[in-house]
Short mmCIF file of C-alpha atoms and ligand atoms in Angstrom, two decimals:
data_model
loop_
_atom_site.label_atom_id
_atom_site.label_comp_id
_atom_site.label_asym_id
_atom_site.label_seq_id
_atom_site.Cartn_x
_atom_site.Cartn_y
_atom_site.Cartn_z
CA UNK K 98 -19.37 65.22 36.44
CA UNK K 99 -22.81 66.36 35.22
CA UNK K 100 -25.63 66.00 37.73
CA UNK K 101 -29.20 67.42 37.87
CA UNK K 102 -31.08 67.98 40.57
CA UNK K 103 -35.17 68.62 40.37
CA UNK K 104 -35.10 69.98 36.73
CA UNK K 105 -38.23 71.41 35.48
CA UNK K 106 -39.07 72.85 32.48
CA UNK K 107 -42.63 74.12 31.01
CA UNK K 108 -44.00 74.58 27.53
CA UNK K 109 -46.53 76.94 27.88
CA UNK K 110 -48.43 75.08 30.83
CA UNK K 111 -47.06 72.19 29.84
CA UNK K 112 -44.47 70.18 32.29
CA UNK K 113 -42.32 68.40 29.87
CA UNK K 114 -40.06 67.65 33.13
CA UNK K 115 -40.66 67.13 36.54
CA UNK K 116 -38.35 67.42 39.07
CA UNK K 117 -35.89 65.09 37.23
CA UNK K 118 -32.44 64.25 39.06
CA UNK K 119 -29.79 62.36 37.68
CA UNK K 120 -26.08 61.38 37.49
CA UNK K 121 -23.45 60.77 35.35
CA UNK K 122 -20.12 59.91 36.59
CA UNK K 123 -16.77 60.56 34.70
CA UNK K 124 -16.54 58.06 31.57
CA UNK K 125 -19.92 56.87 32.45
CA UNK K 126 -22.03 55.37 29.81
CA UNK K 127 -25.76 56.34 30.49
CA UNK K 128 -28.96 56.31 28.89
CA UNK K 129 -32.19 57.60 29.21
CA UNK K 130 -34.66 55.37 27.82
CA UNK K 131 -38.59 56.37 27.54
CA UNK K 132 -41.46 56.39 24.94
CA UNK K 133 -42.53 59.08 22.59
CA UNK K 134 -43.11 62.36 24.17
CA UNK K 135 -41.73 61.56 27.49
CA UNK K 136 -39.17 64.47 27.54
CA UNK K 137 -36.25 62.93 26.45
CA UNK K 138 -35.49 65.66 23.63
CA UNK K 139 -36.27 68.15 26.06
CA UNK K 140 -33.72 66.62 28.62
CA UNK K 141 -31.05 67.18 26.13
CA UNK K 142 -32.09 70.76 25.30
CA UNK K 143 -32.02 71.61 29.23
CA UNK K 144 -28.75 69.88 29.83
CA UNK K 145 -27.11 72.03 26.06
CA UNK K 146 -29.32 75.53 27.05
CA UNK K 147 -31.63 75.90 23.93
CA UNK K 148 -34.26 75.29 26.57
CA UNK K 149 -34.92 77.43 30.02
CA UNK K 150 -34.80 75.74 33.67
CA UNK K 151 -38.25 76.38 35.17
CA UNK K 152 -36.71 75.12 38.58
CA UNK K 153 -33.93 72.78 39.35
CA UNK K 154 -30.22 72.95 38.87
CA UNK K 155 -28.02 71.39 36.07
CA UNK K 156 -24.27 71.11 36.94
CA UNK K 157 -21.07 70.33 34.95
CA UNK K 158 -17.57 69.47 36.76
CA UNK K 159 -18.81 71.73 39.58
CA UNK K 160 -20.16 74.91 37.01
CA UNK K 161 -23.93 75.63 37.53
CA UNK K 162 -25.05 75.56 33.80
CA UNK K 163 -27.52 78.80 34.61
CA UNK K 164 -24.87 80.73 34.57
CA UNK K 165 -23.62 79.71 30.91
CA UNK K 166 -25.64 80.42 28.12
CA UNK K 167 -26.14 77.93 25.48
CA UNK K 168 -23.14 78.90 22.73
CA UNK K 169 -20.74 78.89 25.54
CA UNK K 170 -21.98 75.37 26.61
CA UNK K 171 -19.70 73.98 24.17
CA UNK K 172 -16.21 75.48 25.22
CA UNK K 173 -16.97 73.69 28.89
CA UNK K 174 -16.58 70.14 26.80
CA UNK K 175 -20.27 69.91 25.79
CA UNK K 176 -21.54 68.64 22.90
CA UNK K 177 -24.92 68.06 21.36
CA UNK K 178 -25.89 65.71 18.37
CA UNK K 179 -29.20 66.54 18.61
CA UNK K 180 -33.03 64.93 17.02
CA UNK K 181 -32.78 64.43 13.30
CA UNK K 182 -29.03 64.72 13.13
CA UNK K 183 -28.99 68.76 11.46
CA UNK K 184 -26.36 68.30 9.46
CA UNK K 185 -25.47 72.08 7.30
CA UNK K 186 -26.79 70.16 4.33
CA UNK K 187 -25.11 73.05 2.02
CA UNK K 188 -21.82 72.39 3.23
CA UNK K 189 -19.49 69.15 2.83
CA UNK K 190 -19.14 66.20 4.70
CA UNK K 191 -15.19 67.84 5.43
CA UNK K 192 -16.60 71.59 6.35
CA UNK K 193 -19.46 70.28 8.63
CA UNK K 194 -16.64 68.54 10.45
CA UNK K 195 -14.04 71.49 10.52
CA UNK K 196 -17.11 73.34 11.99
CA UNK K 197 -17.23 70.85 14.89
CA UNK K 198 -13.76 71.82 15.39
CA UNK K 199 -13.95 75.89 16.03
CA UNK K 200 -14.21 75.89 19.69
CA UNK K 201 -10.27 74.09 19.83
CA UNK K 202 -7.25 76.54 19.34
CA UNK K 203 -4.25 73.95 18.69
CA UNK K 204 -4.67 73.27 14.46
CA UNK K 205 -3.25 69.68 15.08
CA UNK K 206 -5.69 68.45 17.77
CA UNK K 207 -8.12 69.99 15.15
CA UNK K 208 -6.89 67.84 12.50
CA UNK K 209 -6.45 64.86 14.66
CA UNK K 210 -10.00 65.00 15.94
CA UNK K 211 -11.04 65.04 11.74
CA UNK K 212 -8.63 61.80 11.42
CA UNK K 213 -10.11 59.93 14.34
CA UNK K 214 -13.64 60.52 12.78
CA UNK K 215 -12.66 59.70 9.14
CA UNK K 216 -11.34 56.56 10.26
CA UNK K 217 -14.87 55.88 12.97
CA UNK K 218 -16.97 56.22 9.95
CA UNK K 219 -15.06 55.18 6.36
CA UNK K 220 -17.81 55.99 4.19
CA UNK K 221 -17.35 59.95 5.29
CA UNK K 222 -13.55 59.45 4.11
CA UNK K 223 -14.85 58.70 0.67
CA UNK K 224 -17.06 61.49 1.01
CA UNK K 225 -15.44 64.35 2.38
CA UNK K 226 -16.52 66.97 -0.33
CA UNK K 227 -19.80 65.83 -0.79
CA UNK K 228 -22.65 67.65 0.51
CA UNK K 229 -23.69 66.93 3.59
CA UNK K 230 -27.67 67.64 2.35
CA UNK K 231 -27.19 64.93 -0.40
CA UNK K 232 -25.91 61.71 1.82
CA UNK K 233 -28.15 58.47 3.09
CA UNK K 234 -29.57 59.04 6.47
CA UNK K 235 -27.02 57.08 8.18
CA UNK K 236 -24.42 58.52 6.94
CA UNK K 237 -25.77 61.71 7.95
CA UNK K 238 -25.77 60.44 11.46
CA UNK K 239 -22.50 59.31 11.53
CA UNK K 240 -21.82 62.97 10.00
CA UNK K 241 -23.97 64.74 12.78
CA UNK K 242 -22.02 62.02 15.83
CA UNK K 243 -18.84 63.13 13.98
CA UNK K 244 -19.08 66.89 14.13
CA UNK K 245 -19.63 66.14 17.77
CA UNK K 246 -16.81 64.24 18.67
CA UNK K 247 -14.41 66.53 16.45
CA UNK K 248 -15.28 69.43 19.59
CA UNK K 249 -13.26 66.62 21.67
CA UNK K 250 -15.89 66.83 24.37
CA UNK K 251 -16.03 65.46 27.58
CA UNK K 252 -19.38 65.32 27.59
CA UNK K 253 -21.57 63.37 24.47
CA UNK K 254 -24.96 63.67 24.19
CA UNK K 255 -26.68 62.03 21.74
CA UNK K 256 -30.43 62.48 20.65
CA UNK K 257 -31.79 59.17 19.75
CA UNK K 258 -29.22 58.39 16.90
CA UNK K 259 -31.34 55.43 15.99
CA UNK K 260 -34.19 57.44 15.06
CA UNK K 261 -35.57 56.68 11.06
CA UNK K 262 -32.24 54.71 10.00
CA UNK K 263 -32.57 50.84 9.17
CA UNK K 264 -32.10 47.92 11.57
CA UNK K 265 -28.49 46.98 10.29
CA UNK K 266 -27.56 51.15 10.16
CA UNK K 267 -28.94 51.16 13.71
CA UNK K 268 -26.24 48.27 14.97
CA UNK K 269 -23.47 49.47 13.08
CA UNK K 270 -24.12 53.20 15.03
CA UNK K 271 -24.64 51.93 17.94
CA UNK K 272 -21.79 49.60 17.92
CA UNK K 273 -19.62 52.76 16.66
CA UNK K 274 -20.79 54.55 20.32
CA UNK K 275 -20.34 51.76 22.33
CA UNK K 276 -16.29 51.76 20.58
CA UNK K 277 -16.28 55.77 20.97
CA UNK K 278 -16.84 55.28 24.40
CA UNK K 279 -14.00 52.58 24.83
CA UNK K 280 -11.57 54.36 22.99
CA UNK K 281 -11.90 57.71 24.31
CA UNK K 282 -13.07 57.29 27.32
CA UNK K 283 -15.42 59.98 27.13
CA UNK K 284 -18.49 60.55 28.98
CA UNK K 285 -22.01 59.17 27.38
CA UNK K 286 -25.55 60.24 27.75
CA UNK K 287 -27.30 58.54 25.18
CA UNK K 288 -31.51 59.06 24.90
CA UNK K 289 -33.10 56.27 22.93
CA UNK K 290 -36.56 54.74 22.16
CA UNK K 291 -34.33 51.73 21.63
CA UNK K 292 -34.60 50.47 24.77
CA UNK K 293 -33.06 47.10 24.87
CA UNK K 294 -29.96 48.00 22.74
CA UNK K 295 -29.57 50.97 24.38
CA UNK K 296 -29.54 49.14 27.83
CA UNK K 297 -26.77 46.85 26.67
CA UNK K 298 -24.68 49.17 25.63
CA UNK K 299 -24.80 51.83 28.85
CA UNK K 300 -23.27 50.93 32.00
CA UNK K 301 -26.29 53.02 33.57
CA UNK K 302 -30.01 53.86 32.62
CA UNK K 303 -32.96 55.91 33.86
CA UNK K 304 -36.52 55.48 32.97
CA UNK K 305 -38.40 58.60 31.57
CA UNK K 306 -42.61 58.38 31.78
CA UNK K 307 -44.10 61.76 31.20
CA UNK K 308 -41.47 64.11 32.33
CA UNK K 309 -40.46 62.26 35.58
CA UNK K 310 -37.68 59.30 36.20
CA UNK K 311 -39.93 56.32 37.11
CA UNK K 312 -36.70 53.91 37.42
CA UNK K 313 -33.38 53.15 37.13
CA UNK K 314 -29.93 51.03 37.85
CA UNK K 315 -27.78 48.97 35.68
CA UNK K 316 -28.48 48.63 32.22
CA UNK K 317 -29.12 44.55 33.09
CA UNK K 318 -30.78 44.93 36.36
CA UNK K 319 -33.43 47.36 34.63
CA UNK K 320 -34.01 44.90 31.70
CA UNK K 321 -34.77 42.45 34.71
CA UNK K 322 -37.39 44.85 36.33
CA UNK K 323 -41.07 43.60 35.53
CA UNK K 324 -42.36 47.34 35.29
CA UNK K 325 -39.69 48.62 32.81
CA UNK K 326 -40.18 45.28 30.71
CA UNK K 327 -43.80 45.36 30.70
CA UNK K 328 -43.33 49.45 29.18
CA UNK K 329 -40.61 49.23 26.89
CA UNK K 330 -39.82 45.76 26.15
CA UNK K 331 -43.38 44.16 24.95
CA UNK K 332 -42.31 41.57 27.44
N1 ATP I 536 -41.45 73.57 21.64
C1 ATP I 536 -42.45 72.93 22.25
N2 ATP I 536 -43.61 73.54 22.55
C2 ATP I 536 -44.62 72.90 23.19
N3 ATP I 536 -44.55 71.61 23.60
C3 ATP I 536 -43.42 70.94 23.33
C4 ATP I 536 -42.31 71.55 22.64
N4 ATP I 536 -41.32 70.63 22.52
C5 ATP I 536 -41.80 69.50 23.09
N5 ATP I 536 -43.05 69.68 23.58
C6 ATP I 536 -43.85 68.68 24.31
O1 ATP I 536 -43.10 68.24 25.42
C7 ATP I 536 -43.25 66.82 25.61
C8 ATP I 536 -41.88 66.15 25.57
O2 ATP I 536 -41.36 66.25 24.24
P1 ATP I 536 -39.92 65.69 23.84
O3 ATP I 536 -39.68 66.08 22.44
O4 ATP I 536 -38.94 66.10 24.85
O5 ATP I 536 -40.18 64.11 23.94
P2 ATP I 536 -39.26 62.89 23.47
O6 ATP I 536 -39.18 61.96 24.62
O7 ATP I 536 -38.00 63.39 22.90
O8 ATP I 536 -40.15 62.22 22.33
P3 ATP I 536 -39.67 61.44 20.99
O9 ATP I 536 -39.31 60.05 21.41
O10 ATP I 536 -40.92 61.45 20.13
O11 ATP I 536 -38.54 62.19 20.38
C9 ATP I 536 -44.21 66.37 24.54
O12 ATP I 536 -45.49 66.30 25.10
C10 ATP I 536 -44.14 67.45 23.48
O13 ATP I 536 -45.33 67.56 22.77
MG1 MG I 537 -37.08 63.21 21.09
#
């Protein structure tokens, strides 16, 4: 469903990715896992558009991506919840949510989508006119995961959601994606620093180093493989 093939893209002279190929099957689970700086952000940026191709192809249910420019990206069933959640901190909890919700026509599905989200995350129930600027950081993760799934995608990405947020936040959001996945049946890309939670959770993983894919396989077999435990595991 979305597959890239030899993506490159350049900062300058920079080659934050190199040749980078990978797939993900309908309702797939995967995650890229990889250090600091190894392109992972920048993944996510080629796959939504707010970053140019400097070679390779990118390819959604059988559209090449080049030809869509990033605000369209959405209306093709992608959606985004990118680094450091950017949440409209001015706006509610609700309004950030309704905004999720612009590229749908039918007003029910719309209200539907806010339902299923309300009832994901409970805390944003009690909170709908709240600011988003004002809440915790975890909430305004679930927020930023929320306005994402409200677009009913068919496509997920998510930007390390782990990122700043407390060990026990961290489980509860990850245990929410793993359950978003299950009950929607969506299709996951998930990018974490998090390597051995994100591993269990995906049903596939790749291996970032530097721009290039240096492994990958089942979620299991790659917590198995010397090299990638060694990296990312302090094993
Ligand atoms: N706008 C930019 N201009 C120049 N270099 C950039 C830019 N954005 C990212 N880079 C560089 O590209 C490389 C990959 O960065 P990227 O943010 O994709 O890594 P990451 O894997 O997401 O890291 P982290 O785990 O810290 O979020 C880094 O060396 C970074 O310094
Ligand atoms: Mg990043």
């Amino acid at each position: 469903m979305l597959s890239l093939h030899k993506v490159c893209v350049r900062y300058g002279g920079l080659s934050a990715l190199t040749d980078v190929s990978l797939e993900v099957g309908e309702g797939e689970f995967v995650t890229v896992i990889g250090p600091n700086g190894a392109g992972k952000t920048t993944l996510m940026k080629a796959i939504s558009g707010v970053v140019p191709l400097a070679g390779g192809r990118i390819m959604l249910s059988g559209t090449d991506l080049s030809k869509v420019p990033a605000q369209k990206r959405p209306h093709l069933g992608l959606a985004h919840v990118p680094e450091n959640r950017q949440v409209f901190g001015g706006l509610s909890v609700l309004e950030n949510l309704a905004l999720g919700t612009t590229s749908l026509a039918d007003p029910a599905r719309r209200e539907a989508n806010i339902e299923y989200v309300l009832d994901l995350f409970p805390i944003l129930r009690e909170r709908t006119t709240q600011l988003a600027g004002t809440l915790s950081g975890g909430q305004q993760q679930m927020l930023a995961i929320g306005r994402g799934l409200a677009s009913s995608p068919k496509v997920l990405l998510l930007d390390e959601p782990s990122m700043g947020l407390a060990p026990s936040i961290v489980d509860m959001i990850f245990e929410r994606i793993a359950r978003i996945h299950r009950e929607t049946g969506l299709t996951v890309v998930l990018v974490e620093q998090r390597a051995i939670e994100a591993l269990e959770l995906c049903t596939r993983a790749y291996v970032l180093t530097t721009g290039r894919v240096v492994a990958s396989g089942a979620g299991r077999d790659l917590m198995r493989n010397e090299e990638v435990s060694r990296a990312y595991l302090g094993a």
